[in-house]
Amino acid sequence: MDVSHLLDELNDPQRAAVTAPEGHVLVLAGAGSGKTRVLVHRLAWLIQVGHVSPLGIMAVTFTNKAAGEMRERAGKLLGISTRPLWIGTFHGIAHRLLRMHWKEARLPENFQILDADDQQRLLRRILREEGYDESQWPVRQAQWFINGRKDEGERAHHIEHMDHPTTAAWVNIYQRYEEYCQRGGLVDFAELLLRAHELWLEQPQVLQHYQRRVQHLLIDEFQDTNAIQYAWLRMLAGNTGQVFVVGDDDQSIYGWRGAKVENVQSFVRDFPDVTTIKLEQNYRSTGNILEAANALISHNTGRMGKKLWTADEEGAAIQIYAAYNEQDEARFVIEQIRRWMDEGRKAEEAAILYRTSAQSRLFEEYLLRESIPYRVYGGQRFFERLEVKDALAYLRLLQNPHDDAALERVINKPTRAIGDKTIAELRIQAREAGVTLWTAINACLQQQKLAARAAGAVQGFVDLINGMNERMKDWSLGNQMQGVIDDSDLISAYDKEPRERSETRVENLRELVNAADSFILPAEDADVGMNELQSFLSRAALEAGETQGESWDDCVQLMTLHSAKGLEFPLVFMAGVEEGLFPHQRSIEEAGGRLEEERRLCYVGITRAREHLVMSYAEIRRMHGTENYCRPSRFINELPAERLQEIRPRVAQNRPWVPASRPTPAVARVAPVKGQEWPFRLGQGVEHRKFGEGTVLAFEGSGEHTRVQVNFSNAGTKWLVLAYANLEAS
DNA sequence: TCCATTGACGTTTTT
DNA sequence: CGTCAATGGA
């Protein structure tokens, strides 16, 4: 068979990885070095050259997007159906295993997935029930504790240090939470992985079956695996499975979420005879950008060691803009984007990256003002919307009325006169009897434990759910969806909201019915015995959907540095590169390699840029209502000075900014502007005879040539020669 | 039960 | 400063 299509266009290390003989392989793939291509070609190589059955391959990614992309590209390359290939996220694969082996995993057949929001609500309820003061025992921290333990593979009863009162309290909450979930058949994200691991541990025959079947494991973004994922993987590989992992220790930015970079090193230690291949040739960025990235990341310790290089040109210098304040920064960035567009480039080629999501606001304001279309990544996703989750909760109750999380969500939505007191009473009953709310409700009604009025209201809810269940049992999913929305009168719950708000909600519900209507039970879900409803609900939780309903055509891209991972743009702005913001203060203070992770985040940001990279920092930044004097980030000082070009406001103001096509001569290293012998302070109010009142933004030059930039409230921003301007302090 | 005001809080987020 | 959730009066 001719396999040249698998190897053509690959460089030597890529080819070595794709064609690696028997055994485990670690591919250290630098940013933009073609890692997805290697992964997909390896997969195709195994099938077409190694004659491995598609059933014997499992490919694991972290996001649904990555999984989808891999499946698509593999399909194109192989020219066969990718159905038998097991490609998915860790969570998706774990979920599938649990559906198939629900009995062995000690789960009810109709178990439901809790998303982060469901989990938080359930925990809040438990904290209240157990009498914890929520200011001292914050829900978020409980969530963090439990998920953290689960990520490490620990159950409540595994945890030591119970002599420590704080730990004991968290463990108690963890334990209660476990009980609720088990009773209601609820499984959170971390639980999916933990259960899948326990399935291996407790059911050797199941493990053996999969060990025999899965001959080849391909893992993407290996530096992002956590302890439980690694353990699961190791067990599945056993002594016979061959593991091919791709990752980049320099791009590990999710340590705070339990990811363990150390797994990259552990892999070489734990698996015998690992072949390590480095992909260092970069096909994305210019030489200057790569040199800056290399220099920055070399400040980290304990790296596996990689040096990116390119066959392409040096390109433009990296530009550093010292903004007077965050307003000036936003103004500058948007102005540069305008120039970019004026030169005929597209808005979508430009990205603004920042450390914290709150930073997007100002940029949005300026973009709006300039009528430049933009899109902010992140934020609420379709299946996470309040009204969508409300409607889904009714659907969940149809599937399983013992789903306490769903029941609590909608028992009084819309209001049906079931007040807090009644619900509290029901919770007590449920807790004392150790049963679900649904069971407790029915028991209370039967034994007439509730006051007459409350009983009537609760009975109404029970009848509603039972009625829906009976009538809609055999309906199509779309009709069920519409049915529960109609019968529950859910929409009336949004009546009192501002009109615009409630209209969007109704629109989203219509969209949800559409989604349910056009949902086709995927074959792989049918294969594991799921019905349409189960499959729909699981997918709603596991793939919460696009962040934004409609994707704009040609928009400037705004996102946090974290969400930029894996993407690339011709023009990248990295904003707010200041000590305290990036690296973030919390990371500076916290020990444990947090600072190195911030540096990796910066490395990720730099390597997103293809042609132009502009970093900016503000000298004064208003945060939480107070003005902060900032120093440029240490990361800027770690970049090679000869690759940098400092942008002075004058350049930004008067001369069209032409992206340099040849190396730009280096300018001195950026230093914070010190107070000099200028007659005004930066930010000081001044008055001009003709232009009126304004604010000093910047100075330039010295002696009689000293120029001053003033932002006049009526005349806009102007550069004036200080000697002639006759400015007066106001 | 509802709306308005007050108060606390402020890093990153996918599954 | 701006957001979101909790609280409290009508």
XYZ file of C-alpha atoms in Angstrom, chain A:
730
model
C 0.000 0.000 0.000
C 1.181 3.486 -0.815
C 1.514 5.371 2.400
C 3.371 8.387 1.118
C 0.358 10.560 1.877
C 1.022 9.836 5.538
C 4.642 10.920 5.415
C 4.922 13.551 2.725
C 5.091 17.022 4.115
C 6.363 15.801 7.454
C 9.723 16.874 8.803
C 12.156 14.338 10.210
C 11.109 14.312 13.848
C 7.444 14.338 12.883
C 8.061 11.368 10.643
C 9.993 9.601 13.356
C 7.035 10.022 15.686
C 4.464 8.870 13.178
C 6.438 5.787 12.212
C 7.806 4.925 15.656
C 8.100 1.150 16.081
C 6.514 -0.903 18.860
C 6.667 0.648 22.279
C 5.711 3.783 24.130
C 6.327 7.202 22.651
C 6.548 10.646 24.197
C 6.305 13.484 21.716
C 7.345 16.815 23.154
C 5.612 19.101 20.756
C 6.406 22.782 20.939
C 3.824 25.400 20.125
C 2.963 25.445 16.445
C 5.080 22.393 15.678
C 2.286 20.365 14.119
C 1.297 18.161 17.011
C -2.256 17.491 15.886
C -0.966 16.496 12.514
C 1.459 14.037 14.104
C -1.306 12.579 16.237
C -3.664 12.117 13.318
C -0.987 10.727 11.039
C 0.135 8.324 13.734
C -3.401 7.079 14.052
C -3.664 6.558 10.318
C -0.239 4.946 10.228
C -1.214 2.386 12.842
C -4.223 1.359 10.816
C -2.810 1.464 7.305
C 0.715 0.276 7.953
C 0.502 -1.429 11.319
C -2.776 -3.058 10.356
C -4.166 -2.351 13.763
C -7.924 -2.700 13.910
C -9.688 0.644 14.418
C -11.332 -1.014 17.404
C -7.937 -1.449 19.007
C -7.208 2.280 19.116
C -8.327 4.811 21.685
C -7.514 8.489 21.224
C -8.043 10.814 24.169
C -8.245 14.597 24.212
C -9.321 17.239 26.696
C -11.937 19.141 24.788
C -14.752 18.057 22.556
C -13.457 20.439 19.954
C -10.105 18.689 19.823
C -11.788 15.291 19.688
C -14.027 16.395 16.846
C -11.122 17.847 14.945
C -9.101 14.685 15.328
C -11.946 12.503 14.140
C -12.548 14.701 11.147
C -8.933 14.861 10.077
C -8.475 11.141 10.617
C -11.500 10.468 8.457
C -10.097 12.577 5.648
C -6.722 10.919 5.848
C -8.020 7.370 6.086
C -10.927 7.662 3.717
C -12.915 5.229 5.833
C -15.618 5.653 8.411
C -14.205 6.760 11.743
C -17.123 5.284 13.634
C -15.284 2.327 15.104
C -12.485 4.575 16.308
C -12.707 5.398 19.949
C -11.938 9.105 19.994
C -13.140 11.303 22.798
C -12.416 13.376 25.847
C -11.369 11.763 29.100
C -14.774 12.602 30.495
C -16.647 11.423 27.447
C -14.881 8.087 27.431
C -15.320 7.620 31.174
C -19.000 8.432 30.786
C -19.378 5.866 28.051
C -17.712 3.226 30.182
C -20.011 3.982 33.083
C -23.089 3.744 30.880
C -21.966 0.353 29.693
C -20.967 -0.888 33.112
C -23.344 0.995 35.369
C -23.997 -2.082 37.431
C -20.351 -2.829 38.053
C -19.806 0.838 38.850
C -22.582 0.730 41.461
C -24.655 3.305 39.656
C -28.319 3.344 38.723
C -28.939 2.831 35.041
C -30.369 6.317 34.626
C -27.647 8.236 36.441
C -27.371 11.934 35.628
C -24.385 14.213 35.178
C -24.030 17.232 37.442
C -22.306 20.238 35.985
C -20.392 22.737 38.107
C -23.489 24.802 38.736
C -25.592 21.829 39.832
C -22.776 20.752 42.083
C -22.599 24.162 43.693
C -26.316 24.257 44.384
C -26.270 20.816 45.912
C -23.334 21.738 48.087
C -24.978 24.931 49.221
C -27.943 22.931 50.348
C -25.743 20.487 52.219
C -23.783 23.250 53.925
C -26.993 24.832 55.140
C -28.431 21.572 56.250
C -25.320 20.696 58.181
C -25.400 24.076 59.828
C -22.192 25.508 58.415
C -21.831 29.255 58.370
C -21.397 30.011 54.708
C -19.142 32.967 55.327
C -16.720 30.677 57.085
C -17.271 27.662 54.894
C -17.731 29.070 51.405
C -19.468 26.877 48.881
C -16.767 27.527 46.328
C -14.157 26.219 48.691
C -16.164 23.101 49.413
C -16.394 22.540 45.711
C -12.691 23.126 45.327
C -11.901 20.722 48.145
C -14.107 17.924 46.858
C -13.052 18.199 43.238
C -9.439 18.460 44.309
C -9.708 15.260 46.312
C -11.472 13.470 43.520
C -8.841 14.588 41.036
C -6.319 12.905 43.287
C -8.421 9.765 43.419
C -9.406 10.178 47.043
C -12.791 9.387 48.527
C -13.881 10.994 51.783
C -12.997 7.890 53.768
C -9.479 7.872 52.343
C -8.572 11.243 53.719
C -6.247 11.472 56.674
C -5.500 14.325 59.033
C -8.969 14.075 60.471
C -7.465 15.394 63.682
C -7.318 18.736 61.964
C -10.714 20.367 62.573
C -10.834 22.189 59.234
C -10.013 19.088 57.276
C -12.516 17.118 59.317
C -15.234 19.597 58.423
C -14.504 19.491 54.720
C -14.382 15.723 54.810
C -17.731 15.667 56.545
C -19.191 17.825 53.794
C -17.545 15.647 51.169
C -19.089 12.586 52.766
C -22.587 14.099 52.900
C -22.213 15.119 49.299
C -21.191 11.607 48.292
C -24.288 10.253 50.018
C -26.604 12.645 48.225
C -25.080 11.896 44.876
C -25.204 8.158 45.377
C -28.821 8.298 46.499
C -29.941 10.491 43.634
C -27.837 8.791 40.988
C -25.825 11.923 40.395
C -22.314 12.039 39.026
C -20.210 15.191 38.760
C -17.374 15.700 36.289
C -14.583 14.567 38.573
C -16.718 11.624 39.649
C -16.880 10.364 36.076
C -13.126 9.913 36.105
C -12.964 8.594 39.638
C -15.656 5.989 39.002
C -14.021 4.928 35.783
C -10.811 4.414 37.703
C -12.583 2.482 40.435
C -14.162 0.369 37.759
C -10.676 -0.780 36.760
C -9.702 -1.345 40.375
C -12.757 -3.249 41.471
C -13.688 -5.158 38.357
C -10.591 -6.941 37.055
C -12.568 -8.783 34.417
C -13.815 -5.501 32.957
C -10.330 -4.047 33.013
C -8.935 -7.130 31.366
C -11.480 -6.942 28.612
C -10.453 -3.417 27.720
C -6.772 -4.115 28.134
C -7.099 -6.815 25.539
C -9.109 -4.665 23.227
C -7.220 -1.388 23.374
C -3.783 -2.024 21.921
C -2.912 1.586 21.225
C -3.592 4.648 23.310
C -3.017 8.124 21.893
C -3.147 11.013 24.326
C -3.268 14.681 23.401
C -2.191 17.589 25.661
C -0.574 15.180 28.050
C 0.763 17.968 30.255
C -2.832 18.683 31.259
C -3.600 15.253 32.708
C -4.329 15.071 36.404
C -3.508 12.291 38.851
C -6.663 10.282 38.322
C -6.451 10.454 34.552
C -2.878 9.284 34.663
C -3.723 6.414 36.983
C -6.651 5.381 34.804
C -4.456 5.459 31.749
C -1.733 3.413 33.341
C -4.139 0.705 34.349
C -5.767 0.561 30.950
C -2.389 0.301 29.241
C -1.395 -2.524 31.569
C 1.580 -4.469 30.285
C 0.526 -4.732 26.692
C -1.044 -1.446 25.616
C 1.188 0.921 23.711
C 0.912 4.522 24.717
C 1.658 7.467 22.456
C 1.458 10.769 24.268
C 1.832 14.258 22.879
C 2.360 17.266 25.069
C 4.399 20.308 25.926
C 5.587 20.861 29.462
C 6.096 24.539 28.617
C 2.401 24.961 27.896
C 1.094 23.528 31.145
C -1.207 26.244 32.442
C -3.839 24.302 34.332
C -1.903 23.267 37.403
C -4.387 25.191 39.550
C -7.044 22.844 38.245
C -5.211 19.704 39.238
C -3.162 19.116 36.098
C 0.245 17.650 36.803
C 3.115 18.601 34.505
C 5.096 16.018 36.396
C 3.127 13.380 34.547
C 5.279 14.086 31.523
C 8.347 13.069 33.489
C 6.544 10.264 35.289
C 5.596 8.804 31.947
C 9.216 8.205 31.036
C 9.797 6.672 34.456
C 6.665 4.554 34.764
C 6.507 3.131 31.272
C 9.383 0.997 30.004
C 11.541 2.056 27.075
C 9.856 5.258 26.104
C 11.065 6.830 22.886
C 11.169 10.588 23.288
C 10.860 12.798 20.241
C 11.025 16.569 20.248
C 9.210 18.665 17.711
C 10.936 22.025 17.700
C 10.439 23.392 14.244
C 7.694 25.954 14.370
C 5.473 26.680 11.396
C 3.556 29.525 12.884
C 5.560 32.487 14.075
C 8.376 34.711 12.900
C 11.916 34.358 14.216
C 11.641 37.329 16.529
C 8.548 35.990 18.182
C 10.115 32.572 18.694
C 13.337 34.017 20.075
C 11.334 36.044 22.553
C 9.369 32.953 23.552
C 12.535 30.886 23.940
C 14.228 33.548 26.030
C 11.245 33.939 28.304
C 10.675 30.265 28.976
C 14.366 29.637 29.622
C 13.805 31.358 32.971
C 11.831 28.346 34.135
C 13.501 25.470 35.931
C 13.070 21.729 35.506
C 12.003 21.875 31.900
C 12.306 18.966 29.548
C 14.113 21.411 27.308
C 13.046 22.554 23.891
C 14.061 25.357 21.608
C 11.714 26.517 18.934
C 13.102 27.558 15.582
C 11.743 28.522 12.223
C 12.918 28.430 8.658
C 11.070 31.668 8.078
C 12.186 35.261 8.467
C 12.905 37.273 11.538
C 9.845 39.387 10.980
C 8.890 42.499 12.855
C 10.203 43.331 16.286
C 7.954 42.775 19.237
C 6.435 46.055 20.155
C 6.112 47.237 23.698
C 3.744 50.024 24.527
C 3.943 51.812 27.824
C 0.465 53.164 28.291
C -0.242 55.963 30.674
C -3.249 54.146 32.064
C -5.661 51.392 31.098
C -7.731 53.844 29.051
C -4.707 54.833 27.051
C -3.862 51.171 26.598
C -7.275 50.366 25.201
C -7.223 53.436 23.002
C -3.825 52.465 21.622
C -4.752 48.854 20.926
C -7.960 49.753 19.149
C -6.140 52.406 17.140
C -3.614 49.826 15.988
C -6.407 47.492 14.991
C -8.026 50.267 13.030
C -4.749 50.819 11.151
C -4.457 47.114 10.526
C -7.904 47.106 9.018
C -7.202 50.250 7.028
C -4.371 48.348 5.400
C -6.873 45.834 4.185
C -6.299 43.183 6.821
C -9.195 41.476 8.514
C -10.512 42.155 11.973
C -10.604 38.435 12.739
C -6.844 38.264 12.269
C -6.369 40.379 15.362
C -6.658 39.095 18.904
C -6.519 40.891 22.216
C -5.298 38.619 24.987
C -5.428 39.442 28.669
C -4.853 37.754 32.008
C -8.225 38.355 33.654
C -11.608 38.377 31.980
C -12.563 41.672 33.618
C -10.032 43.370 31.354
C -12.213 42.796 28.318
C -14.685 45.498 29.339
C -12.633 48.514 28.399
C -11.568 47.030 25.092
C -15.185 46.310 24.311
C -16.094 49.886 25.075
C -13.483 51.250 22.710
C -14.306 48.736 19.992
C -17.952 49.626 20.303
C -17.133 53.296 20.073
C -15.115 52.663 16.909
C -17.789 50.321 15.531
C -15.299 47.540 15.053
C -16.995 44.153 15.324
C -15.607 41.932 18.037
C -16.242 38.681 19.783
C -15.463 37.851 23.386
C -14.616 34.211 24.039
C -15.692 32.489 27.182
C -18.704 33.437 29.182
C -21.971 31.633 29.322
C -22.625 28.720 27.052
C -25.943 27.668 25.698
C -26.719 24.699 27.927
C -25.536 26.611 30.974
C -28.093 29.357 30.619
C -30.480 29.648 33.506
C -33.664 29.108 31.507
C -32.158 26.239 29.550
C -31.081 24.543 32.747
C -34.539 25.070 34.214
C -36.193 23.363 31.279
C -33.630 20.577 31.291
C -34.280 20.048 34.992
C -37.901 19.153 34.208
C -36.646 16.784 31.576
C -34.274 15.276 34.101
C -37.116 14.701 36.508
C -38.903 12.875 33.752
C -35.887 10.661 33.445
C -35.356 10.276 37.163
C -37.532 11.984 39.802
C -34.947 11.169 42.463
C -32.592 13.705 40.907
C -32.574 16.052 43.907
C -30.507 18.671 42.130
C -33.096 18.975 39.374
C -36.032 18.792 41.749
C -34.794 21.579 43.972
C -34.164 23.713 40.972
C -37.725 23.675 39.691
C -40.019 22.668 42.543
C -41.017 26.300 42.916
C -40.255 27.567 39.449
C -42.522 29.123 38.416
C -43.745 29.919 41.899
C -46.400 27.503 42.975
C -46.630 28.577 46.586
C -44.062 26.084 47.771
C -42.083 28.352 50.054
C -38.718 28.041 51.697
C -40.287 26.742 54.861
C -42.000 23.871 53.141
C -38.868 22.955 51.219
C -36.811 23.107 54.402
C -39.285 20.769 56.079
C -39.097 18.334 53.183
C -35.321 18.378 53.328
C -35.387 17.521 57.003
C -37.713 14.626 56.338
C -35.515 13.395 53.510
C -32.411 13.691 55.586
C -33.819 11.899 58.598
C -35.082 9.033 56.538
C -31.969 8.991 54.369
C -34.018 9.148 51.183
C -34.316 11.421 48.183
C -36.573 14.451 48.216
C -38.983 12.783 45.839
C -39.403 9.859 48.214
C -39.720 12.193 51.169
C -42.322 14.307 49.420
C -44.483 11.324 48.658
C -44.117 9.997 52.184
C -45.056 13.359 53.678
C -48.116 13.621 51.513
C -49.222 10.148 52.410
C -48.693 10.623 56.123
C -50.172 14.125 55.982
C -47.162 15.628 57.639
C -47.566 18.958 55.909
C -49.872 21.849 56.609
C -52.944 21.773 54.430
C -51.985 24.651 52.190
C -48.429 23.477 51.678
C -49.631 19.934 51.099
C -51.919 21.132 48.343
C -49.116 22.991 46.606
C -46.684 20.105 46.891
C -49.343 17.689 45.685
C -49.767 19.929 42.678
C -46.091 19.610 41.837
C -46.124 15.835 42.285
C -49.162 15.583 40.043
C -47.456 17.758 37.465
C -44.379 15.531 37.315
C -46.374 12.309 37.393
C -48.752 13.639 34.799
C -45.950 14.651 32.475
C -44.341 11.314 32.953
C -47.456 9.389 32.019
C -48.513 11.492 29.093
C -45.121 12.040 27.538
C -43.552 8.655 28.044
C -43.641 7.763 24.378
C -43.349 11.221 22.894
C -40.473 12.298 20.747
C -37.728 14.214 22.495
C -38.710 17.482 20.860
C -42.308 17.075 21.952
C -41.220 16.158 25.452
C -39.131 19.281 25.598
C -41.977 21.465 24.416
C -44.341 19.518 26.663
C -42.488 20.123 29.903
C -42.073 23.796 29.105
C -45.806 24.147 28.420
C -47.077 21.994 31.271
C -44.791 23.522 33.850
C -45.644 27.030 32.674
C -41.956 27.704 33.094
C -42.021 30.822 30.956
C -44.224 32.616 33.474
C -41.288 32.422 35.879
C -39.539 35.051 33.753
C -42.539 37.375 33.443
C -41.364 39.954 35.904
C -37.923 40.273 34.448
C -37.103 43.197 32.182
C -38.748 42.641 28.828
C -35.532 42.288 26.888
C -34.232 39.719 29.304
C -37.334 37.555 29.319
C -37.582 37.732 25.563
C -34.117 36.239 25.193
C -35.060 33.542 27.653
C -38.119 32.588 25.652
C -36.017 32.671 22.512
C -33.448 30.386 24.074
C -36.154 27.977 25.135
C -37.419 27.917 21.574
C -33.869 27.211 20.492
C -33.721 24.411 23.044
C -36.876 22.826 21.657
C -35.309 23.065 18.214
C -32.189 21.363 19.466
C -34.232 18.596 21.041
C -36.339 18.272 17.915
C -33.420 17.859 15.603
C -31.488 15.649 17.989
C -30.685 12.262 16.579
C -29.589 9.616 19.018
C -25.924 9.069 18.138
C -25.153 5.464 17.316
C -22.417 5.244 19.911
C -24.865 6.257 22.619
C -27.484 3.808 21.388
C -24.786 1.139 21.441
C -24.362 1.528 25.174
C -28.081 1.328 25.811
C -28.924 4.995 26.198
C -32.266 6.310 25.093
C -32.737 9.603 23.319
C -33.495 11.508 26.493
C -30.512 10.139 28.390
C -28.213 10.840 25.513
C -29.490 14.380 25.053
C -29.130 15.229 28.721
C -25.646 13.773 28.973
C -24.484 15.658 25.954
C -25.975 18.873 27.255
C -23.839 18.462 30.370
C -20.668 17.190 28.738
C -20.655 19.464 25.721
C -22.358 22.564 27.052
C -22.308 23.954 23.537
C -20.847 26.930 21.785
C -20.076 29.893 23.927
C -21.967 32.116 21.592
C -25.088 31.319 19.675
C -24.205 33.022 16.450
C -20.626 33.283 15.355
C -19.798 36.636 13.903
C -18.247 36.913 10.507
C -15.185 39.071 10.773
C -14.522 40.039 14.362
C -11.623 41.055 16.515
C -11.058 38.210 18.965
C -11.000 38.972 22.676
C -10.082 36.286 25.158
C -8.100 35.389 28.222
C -4.651 33.934 27.745
C -5.969 30.625 29.009
C -8.610 30.316 26.356
C -6.132 31.333 23.667
C -4.214 28.088 24.021
C -4.253 26.158 20.792
C -5.226 29.171 18.671
C -3.154 31.466 16.466
C -3.537 34.954 15.024
C -1.494 37.105 12.662
C -1.710 40.054 15.042
C -1.706 39.551 18.782
C -2.020 42.141 21.521
C -1.097 41.060 24.995
C -2.507 43.637 27.357
C -1.915 44.436 30.983
C 1.585 42.989 31.147
C 2.292 44.413 34.589
C 3.628 43.085 37.834
C 0.669 42.109 39.947
C -1.649 41.574 37.032
C 0.538 39.361 34.891
C 2.083 37.615 36.710
C -0.942 37.848 38.919
C -0.382 38.954 42.497
C -1.878 35.745 43.842
C 0.592 33.701 41.841
C 3.507 35.814 43.016
C 2.547 35.308 46.622
C 1.677 31.649 46.392
C 4.530 29.193 46.450
C 4.609 25.980 44.505
C 5.641 26.967 41.019
C 2.714 29.268 40.412
C 5.037 31.885 39.025
C 6.515 29.468 36.557
C 3.018 28.625 35.452
C 2.370 32.308 34.833
C 5.512 32.418 32.762
C 4.262 29.468 30.754
C 1.027 31.351 30.272
C 3.011 34.245 28.878
C 4.878 31.795 26.653
C 1.552 30.477 25.393
C 0.455 34.033 24.676
C 3.607 34.967 22.769
C 3.482 31.845 20.653
C -0.079 32.618 19.517
C 1.266 35.374 17.274
C 2.143 34.661 13.679
C 3.353 38.019 12.367
C 3.017 40.740 14.946
C 3.078 40.770 18.680
C 2.352 43.879 20.685
C 2.641 43.845 24.456
C 1.352 46.684 26.522
C 1.309 47.735 30.129
C -0.222 50.645 31.946
C 1.735 52.832 34.317
C -1.382 53.553 36.284
C -4.257 51.124 36.422
C -7.526 51.672 38.156
C -8.520 48.462 39.879
C -11.265 47.849 42.377
C -11.867 51.557 42.479
C -8.367 52.649 43.393
C -5.454 53.808 41.286
C -2.438 51.568 41.267
C 1.017 52.522 40.103
C 2.346 49.622 38.132
C 5.724 48.398 37.047
C 6.087 46.544 33.773
C 5.979 42.798 34.179
C 9.187 40.941 34.905
C 8.327 38.936 31.816
C 9.041 41.942 29.642
C 12.474 42.211 31.184
C 13.087 38.578 30.432
C 12.679 39.144 26.712
C 15.776 39.813 24.598
C 16.115 43.588 24.190
C 17.300 43.303 20.611
C 13.965 41.778 19.598
C 11.933 44.565 21.118
C 10.806 47.897 19.876
C 9.460 50.389 22.282
C 6.542 52.331 20.928
C 6.409 55.921 21.956
C 3.077 57.661 21.920
C 4.253 59.990 19.134
C 4.664 57.065 16.784
C 1.252 55.867 17.663
C -0.224 59.301 17.193
C 1.260 60.813 14.073
C 2.738 58.183 11.876
C 0.725 55.404 10.313
C 1.835 52.214 11.892
C 3.220 50.027 9.154
C 3.930 46.498 10.203
C 7.655 46.315 9.548
C 8.553 43.777 6.938
C 12.219 43.737 7.867
C 13.853 43.603 11.243
C 13.420 46.837 13.084
C 16.453 48.198 14.858
C 16.262 47.536 18.516
C 15.468 50.293 20.914
C 16.597 50.447 24.472
C 15.076 48.131 26.995
C 11.865 49.421 28.388
C 12.263 51.238 31.644
C 9.529 52.714 33.751
C 9.226 56.423 33.152
C 10.700 58.182 36.092
C 9.637 61.513 37.379
C 11.839 63.995 35.474
C 12.211 67.712 35.380
C 8.935 68.194 33.558
C 6.663 70.966 34.710
C 3.605 68.729 34.978
C 2.824 65.328 36.365
C 1.365 62.634 34.135
C -2.364 62.768 34.560
C -2.319 66.330 35.773
C -5.096 68.626 34.672
C -3.925 71.542 32.477
C -5.503 74.397 30.599
C -4.716 75.686 27.098
C -5.868 79.043 25.769
C -7.421 77.587 22.662
C -8.098 73.915 23.457
C -9.418 74.354 26.947
C -9.044 71.820 29.726
C -7.177 68.565 29.356
C -5.101 65.882 30.996
C -1.372 65.287 30.530
C -0.831 61.860 28.966
C 2.866 61.768 28.109
C 6.117 63.643 27.589
C 8.768 63.273 24.973
C 12.169 64.722 24.253
C 14.105 67.145 26.402
C 15.078 70.771 26.683
C 13.356 73.161 24.331
C 12.151 70.255 22.185
C 10.152 68.737 24.984
C 6.722 67.833 23.748
C 3.704 67.023 25.790
C 0.659 64.956 24.936
C -2.578 66.301 26.314
C -6.032 64.821 26.112
C -8.373 67.820 25.861
C -11.919 67.210 26.869
C -13.218 69.213 23.925
C -10.435 69.092 21.354
C -9.201 65.510 21.643
C -5.635 64.305 22.099
C -2.814 66.524 20.859
C 0.970 66.725 20.946
C 2.246 70.188 21.780
C 5.712 71.670 22.056
C 5.909 72.563 25.691
C 7.869 75.764 25.087
C 5.101 77.271 22.926
C 2.011 75.722 24.333
C 1.656 77.996 27.309
C -0.081 75.414 29.394
C -1.255 76.208 32.858
C -1.951 73.809 35.622
C -5.646 73.732 36.425
